[in-house]
PDB file of C-alpha atoms in Angstrom:
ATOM      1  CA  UNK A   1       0.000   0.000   0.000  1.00 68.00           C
ATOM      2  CA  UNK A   2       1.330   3.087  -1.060  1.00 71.00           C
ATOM      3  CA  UNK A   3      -0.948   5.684   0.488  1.00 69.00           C
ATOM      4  CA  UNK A   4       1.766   6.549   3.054  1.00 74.00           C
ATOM      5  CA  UNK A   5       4.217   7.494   0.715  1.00 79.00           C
ATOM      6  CA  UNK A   6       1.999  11.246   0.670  1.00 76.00           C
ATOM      7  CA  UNK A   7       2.950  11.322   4.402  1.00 81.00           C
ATOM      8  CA  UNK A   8       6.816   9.869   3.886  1.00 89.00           C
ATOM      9  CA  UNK A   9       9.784  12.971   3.380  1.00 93.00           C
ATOM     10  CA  UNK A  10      11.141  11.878   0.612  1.00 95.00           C
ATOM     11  CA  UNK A  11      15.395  11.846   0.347  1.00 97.00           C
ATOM     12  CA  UNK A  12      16.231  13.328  -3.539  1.00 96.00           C
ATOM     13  CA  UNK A  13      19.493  11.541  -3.288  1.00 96.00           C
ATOM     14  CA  UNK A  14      18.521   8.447  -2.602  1.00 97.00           C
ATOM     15  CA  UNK A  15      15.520   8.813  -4.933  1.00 96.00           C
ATOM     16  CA  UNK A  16      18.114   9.415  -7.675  1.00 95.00           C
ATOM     17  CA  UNK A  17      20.001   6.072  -7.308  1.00 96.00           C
ATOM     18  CA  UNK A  18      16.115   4.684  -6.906  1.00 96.00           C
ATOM     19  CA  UNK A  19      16.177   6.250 -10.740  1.00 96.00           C
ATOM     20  CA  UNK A  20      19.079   5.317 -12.500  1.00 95.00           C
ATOM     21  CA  UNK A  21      18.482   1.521 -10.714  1.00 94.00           C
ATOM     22  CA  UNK A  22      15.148   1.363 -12.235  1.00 94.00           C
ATOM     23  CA  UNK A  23      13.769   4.116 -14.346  1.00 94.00           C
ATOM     24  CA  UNK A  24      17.230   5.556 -16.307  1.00 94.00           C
ATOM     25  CA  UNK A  25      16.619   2.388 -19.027  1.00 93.00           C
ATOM     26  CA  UNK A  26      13.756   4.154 -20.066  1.00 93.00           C
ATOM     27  CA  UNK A  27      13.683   7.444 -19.187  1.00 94.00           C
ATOM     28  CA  UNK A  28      15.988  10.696 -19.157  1.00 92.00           C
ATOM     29  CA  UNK A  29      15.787  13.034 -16.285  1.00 93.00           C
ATOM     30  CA  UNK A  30      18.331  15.745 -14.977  1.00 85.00           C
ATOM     31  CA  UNK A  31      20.987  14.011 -17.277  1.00 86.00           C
ATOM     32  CA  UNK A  32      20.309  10.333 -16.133  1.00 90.00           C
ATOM     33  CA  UNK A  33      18.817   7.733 -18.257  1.00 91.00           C
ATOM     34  CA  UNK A  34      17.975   6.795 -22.212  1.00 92.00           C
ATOM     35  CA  UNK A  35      15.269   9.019 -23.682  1.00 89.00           C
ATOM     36  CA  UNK A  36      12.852   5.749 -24.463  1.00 91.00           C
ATOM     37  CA  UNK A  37       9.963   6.504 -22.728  1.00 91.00           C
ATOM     38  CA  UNK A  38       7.990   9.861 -21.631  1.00 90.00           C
ATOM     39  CA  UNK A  39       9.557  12.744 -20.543  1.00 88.00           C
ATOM     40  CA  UNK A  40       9.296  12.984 -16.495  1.00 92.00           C
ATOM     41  CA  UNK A  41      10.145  16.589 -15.784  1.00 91.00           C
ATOM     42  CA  UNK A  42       6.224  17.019 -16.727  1.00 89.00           C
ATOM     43  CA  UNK A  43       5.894  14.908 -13.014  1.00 90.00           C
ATOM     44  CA  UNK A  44       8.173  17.836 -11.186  1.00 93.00           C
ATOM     45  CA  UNK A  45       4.527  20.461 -10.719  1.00 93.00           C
ATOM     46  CA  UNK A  46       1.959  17.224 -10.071  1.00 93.00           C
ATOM     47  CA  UNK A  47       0.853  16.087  -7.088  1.00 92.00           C
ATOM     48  CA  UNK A  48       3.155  13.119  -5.501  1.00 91.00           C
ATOM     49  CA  UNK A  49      -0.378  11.121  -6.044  1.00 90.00           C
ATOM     50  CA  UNK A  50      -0.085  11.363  -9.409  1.00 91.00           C
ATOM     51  CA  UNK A  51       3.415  10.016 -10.025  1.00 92.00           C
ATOM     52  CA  UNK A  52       2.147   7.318  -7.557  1.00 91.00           C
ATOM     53  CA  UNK A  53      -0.848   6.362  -9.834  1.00 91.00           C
ATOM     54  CA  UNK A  54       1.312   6.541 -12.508  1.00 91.00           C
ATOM     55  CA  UNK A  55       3.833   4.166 -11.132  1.00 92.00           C
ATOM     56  CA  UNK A  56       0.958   1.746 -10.066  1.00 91.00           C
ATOM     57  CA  UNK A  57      -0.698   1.469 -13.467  1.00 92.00           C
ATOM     58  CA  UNK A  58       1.381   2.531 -16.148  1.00 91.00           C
ATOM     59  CA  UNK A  59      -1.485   1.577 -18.951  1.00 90.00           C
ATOM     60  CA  UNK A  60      -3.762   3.619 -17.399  1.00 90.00           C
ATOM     61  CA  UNK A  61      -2.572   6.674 -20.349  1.00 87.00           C
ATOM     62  CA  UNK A  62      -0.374   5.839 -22.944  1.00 89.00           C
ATOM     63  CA  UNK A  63       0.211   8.744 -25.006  1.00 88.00           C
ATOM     64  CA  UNK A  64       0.465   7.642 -28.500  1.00 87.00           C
ATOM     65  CA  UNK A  65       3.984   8.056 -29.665  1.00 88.00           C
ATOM     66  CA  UNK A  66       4.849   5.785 -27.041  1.00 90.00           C
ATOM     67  CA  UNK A  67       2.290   2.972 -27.837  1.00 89.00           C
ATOM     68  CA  UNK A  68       4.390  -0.840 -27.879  1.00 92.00           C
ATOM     69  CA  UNK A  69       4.057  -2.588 -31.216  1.00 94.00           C
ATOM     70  CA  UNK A  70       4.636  -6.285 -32.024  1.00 95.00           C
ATOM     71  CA  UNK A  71       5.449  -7.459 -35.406  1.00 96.00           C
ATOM     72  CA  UNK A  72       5.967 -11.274 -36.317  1.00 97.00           C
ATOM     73  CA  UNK A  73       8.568 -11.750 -38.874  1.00 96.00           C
ATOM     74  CA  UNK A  74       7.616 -13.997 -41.360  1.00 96.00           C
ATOM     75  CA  UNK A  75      10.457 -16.274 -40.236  1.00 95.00           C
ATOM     76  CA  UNK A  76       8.092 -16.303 -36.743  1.00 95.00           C
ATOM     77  CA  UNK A  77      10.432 -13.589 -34.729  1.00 95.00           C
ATOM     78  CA  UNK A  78       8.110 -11.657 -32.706  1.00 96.00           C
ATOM     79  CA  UNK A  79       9.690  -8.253 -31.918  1.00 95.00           C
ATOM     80  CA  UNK A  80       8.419  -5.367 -29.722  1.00 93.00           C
ATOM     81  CA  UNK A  81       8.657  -2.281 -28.521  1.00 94.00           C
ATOM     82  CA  UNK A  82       8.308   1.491 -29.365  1.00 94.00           C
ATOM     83  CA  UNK A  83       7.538   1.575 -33.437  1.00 94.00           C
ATOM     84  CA  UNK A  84       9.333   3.857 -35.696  1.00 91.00           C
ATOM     85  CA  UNK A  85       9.113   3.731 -39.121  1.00 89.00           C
ATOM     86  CA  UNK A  86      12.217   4.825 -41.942  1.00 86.00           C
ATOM     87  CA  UNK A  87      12.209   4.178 -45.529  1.00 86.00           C
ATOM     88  CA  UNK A  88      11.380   0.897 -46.273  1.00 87.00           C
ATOM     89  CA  UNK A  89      12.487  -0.636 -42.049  1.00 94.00           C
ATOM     90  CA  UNK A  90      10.646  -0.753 -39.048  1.00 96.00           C
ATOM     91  CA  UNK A  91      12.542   0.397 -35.606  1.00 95.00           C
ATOM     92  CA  UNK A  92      11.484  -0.699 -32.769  1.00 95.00           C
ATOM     93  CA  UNK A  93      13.272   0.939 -29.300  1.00 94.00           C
ATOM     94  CA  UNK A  94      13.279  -0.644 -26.429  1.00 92.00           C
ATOM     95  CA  UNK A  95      14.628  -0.272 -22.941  1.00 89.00           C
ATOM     96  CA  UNK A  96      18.401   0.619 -22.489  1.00 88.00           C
ATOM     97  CA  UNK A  97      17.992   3.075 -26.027  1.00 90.00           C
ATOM     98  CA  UNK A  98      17.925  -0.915 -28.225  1.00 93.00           C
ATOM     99  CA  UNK A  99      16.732  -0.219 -31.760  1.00 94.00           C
ATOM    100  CA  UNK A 100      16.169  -3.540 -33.529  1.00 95.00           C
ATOM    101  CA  UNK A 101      15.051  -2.867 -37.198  1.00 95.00           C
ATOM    102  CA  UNK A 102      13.444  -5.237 -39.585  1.00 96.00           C
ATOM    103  CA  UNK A 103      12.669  -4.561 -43.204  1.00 95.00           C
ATOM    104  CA  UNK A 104       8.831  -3.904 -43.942  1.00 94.00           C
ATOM    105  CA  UNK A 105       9.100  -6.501 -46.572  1.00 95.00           C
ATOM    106  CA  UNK A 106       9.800  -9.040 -43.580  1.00 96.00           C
ATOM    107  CA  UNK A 107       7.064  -8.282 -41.576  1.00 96.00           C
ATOM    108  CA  UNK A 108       4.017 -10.906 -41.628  1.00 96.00           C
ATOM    109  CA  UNK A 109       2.016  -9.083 -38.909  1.00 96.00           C
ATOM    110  CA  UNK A 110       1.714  -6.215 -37.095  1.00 96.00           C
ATOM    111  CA  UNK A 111       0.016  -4.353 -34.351  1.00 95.00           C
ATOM    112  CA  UNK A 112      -0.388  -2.204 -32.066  1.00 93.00           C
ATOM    113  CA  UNK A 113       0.466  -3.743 -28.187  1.00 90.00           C
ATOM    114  CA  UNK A 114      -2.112  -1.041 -26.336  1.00 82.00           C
ATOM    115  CA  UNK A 115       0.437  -1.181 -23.331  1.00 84.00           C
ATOM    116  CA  UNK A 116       3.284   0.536 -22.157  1.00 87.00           C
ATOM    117  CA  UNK A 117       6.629  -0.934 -22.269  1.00 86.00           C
ATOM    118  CA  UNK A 118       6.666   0.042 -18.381  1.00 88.00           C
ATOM    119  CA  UNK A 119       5.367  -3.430 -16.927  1.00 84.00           C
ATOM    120  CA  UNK A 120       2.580  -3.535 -14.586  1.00 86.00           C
ATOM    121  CA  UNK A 121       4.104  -4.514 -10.936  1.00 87.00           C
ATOM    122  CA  UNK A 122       7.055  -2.531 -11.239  1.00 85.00           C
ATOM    123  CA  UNK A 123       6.375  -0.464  -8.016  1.00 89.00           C
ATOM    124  CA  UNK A 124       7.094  -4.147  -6.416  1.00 89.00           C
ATOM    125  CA  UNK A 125      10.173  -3.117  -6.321  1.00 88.00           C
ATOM    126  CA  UNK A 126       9.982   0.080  -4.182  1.00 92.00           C
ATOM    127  CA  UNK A 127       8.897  -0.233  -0.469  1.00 93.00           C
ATOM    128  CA  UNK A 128       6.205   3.066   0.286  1.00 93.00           C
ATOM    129  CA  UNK A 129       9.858   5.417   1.684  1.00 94.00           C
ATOM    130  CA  UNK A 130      11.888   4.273  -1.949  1.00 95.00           C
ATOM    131  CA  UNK A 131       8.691   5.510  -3.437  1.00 95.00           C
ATOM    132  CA  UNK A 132       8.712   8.797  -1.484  1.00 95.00           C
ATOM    133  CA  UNK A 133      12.407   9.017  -2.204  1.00 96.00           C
ATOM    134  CA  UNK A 134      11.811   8.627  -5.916  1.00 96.00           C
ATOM    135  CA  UNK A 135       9.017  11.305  -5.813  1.00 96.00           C
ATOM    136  CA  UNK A 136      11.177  13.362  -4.549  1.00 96.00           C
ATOM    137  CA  UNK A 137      14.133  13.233  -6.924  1.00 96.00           C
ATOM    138  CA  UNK A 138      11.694  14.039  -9.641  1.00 96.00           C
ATOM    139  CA  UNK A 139      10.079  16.209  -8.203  1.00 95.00           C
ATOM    140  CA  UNK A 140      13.810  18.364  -7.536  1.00 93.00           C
ATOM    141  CA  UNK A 141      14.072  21.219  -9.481  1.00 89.00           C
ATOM    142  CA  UNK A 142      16.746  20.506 -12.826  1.00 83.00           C
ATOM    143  CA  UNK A 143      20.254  19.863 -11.834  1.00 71.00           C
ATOM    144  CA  UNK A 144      22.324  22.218 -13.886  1.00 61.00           C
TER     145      UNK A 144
END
């Protein structure tokens, strides 16, 4: 239960290791992480309920340019992940900044996931004062 992180003082430096252990493969923030996923400075004027809710069900929004594809090859690889397309190849990024590309030509199916690349449980590995601790770090103003 995460309710009393609201009540927990978060510590930003410990919530910044709490970031680059869990959240830098997929996210950029204060000059940590791979620029995968959404851009968390937007998190830095919301309510610490919101990054909470956020954390908790990460499917809940999924802004389009960050919707996970699957394609099956039509040699039966199944590859996933964020989908951008280039002349003629399909990209598809995943954690850690990975771009696989396949050509289009090689694709038997594909489709749209409808879920973040951010898997569902992954507050599991935050007790309620790593949570608080991670709030805070993004919620600290931009290290310059």
């Amino acid at each position: 239960n995460y309710k009393p992180t609201y009540l927990l003082k978060g510590d930003i430096a410990a919530g910044g290791i709490h970031f680059q252990q869990l959240c830098a493969p997929c996210h950029a923030l204060s000059g940590i992480g791979t620029n995968v996923g959404p851009d968390l400075s937007i998190y830095r004027n919301k309510p610490a309920q919101d990054i909470v809710e956020a954390i908790i069900n990460p499917n809940a929004v999924i802004e389009p340019q960050f919707m996970s594809y699957a394609a099956e090859t039509k040699d039966g690889q199944v590859i996933s992940g964020i989908l951008r397309e280039t002349a003629g190849n399909l990209e598809f990024l995943q954690a850690q900044g990975i771009v696989t590309r396949i050509r289009r030509d090689d694709v038997k199916k594909l489709g749209a996931v409808a879920l973040s690349l951010m898997p569902e449980g992954f507050e599991a590995a935050l007790t309620p004062q790593a949570m608080a601790d991670l709030i805070a770090f993004l919620k600290a103003p931009p290290r310059r």
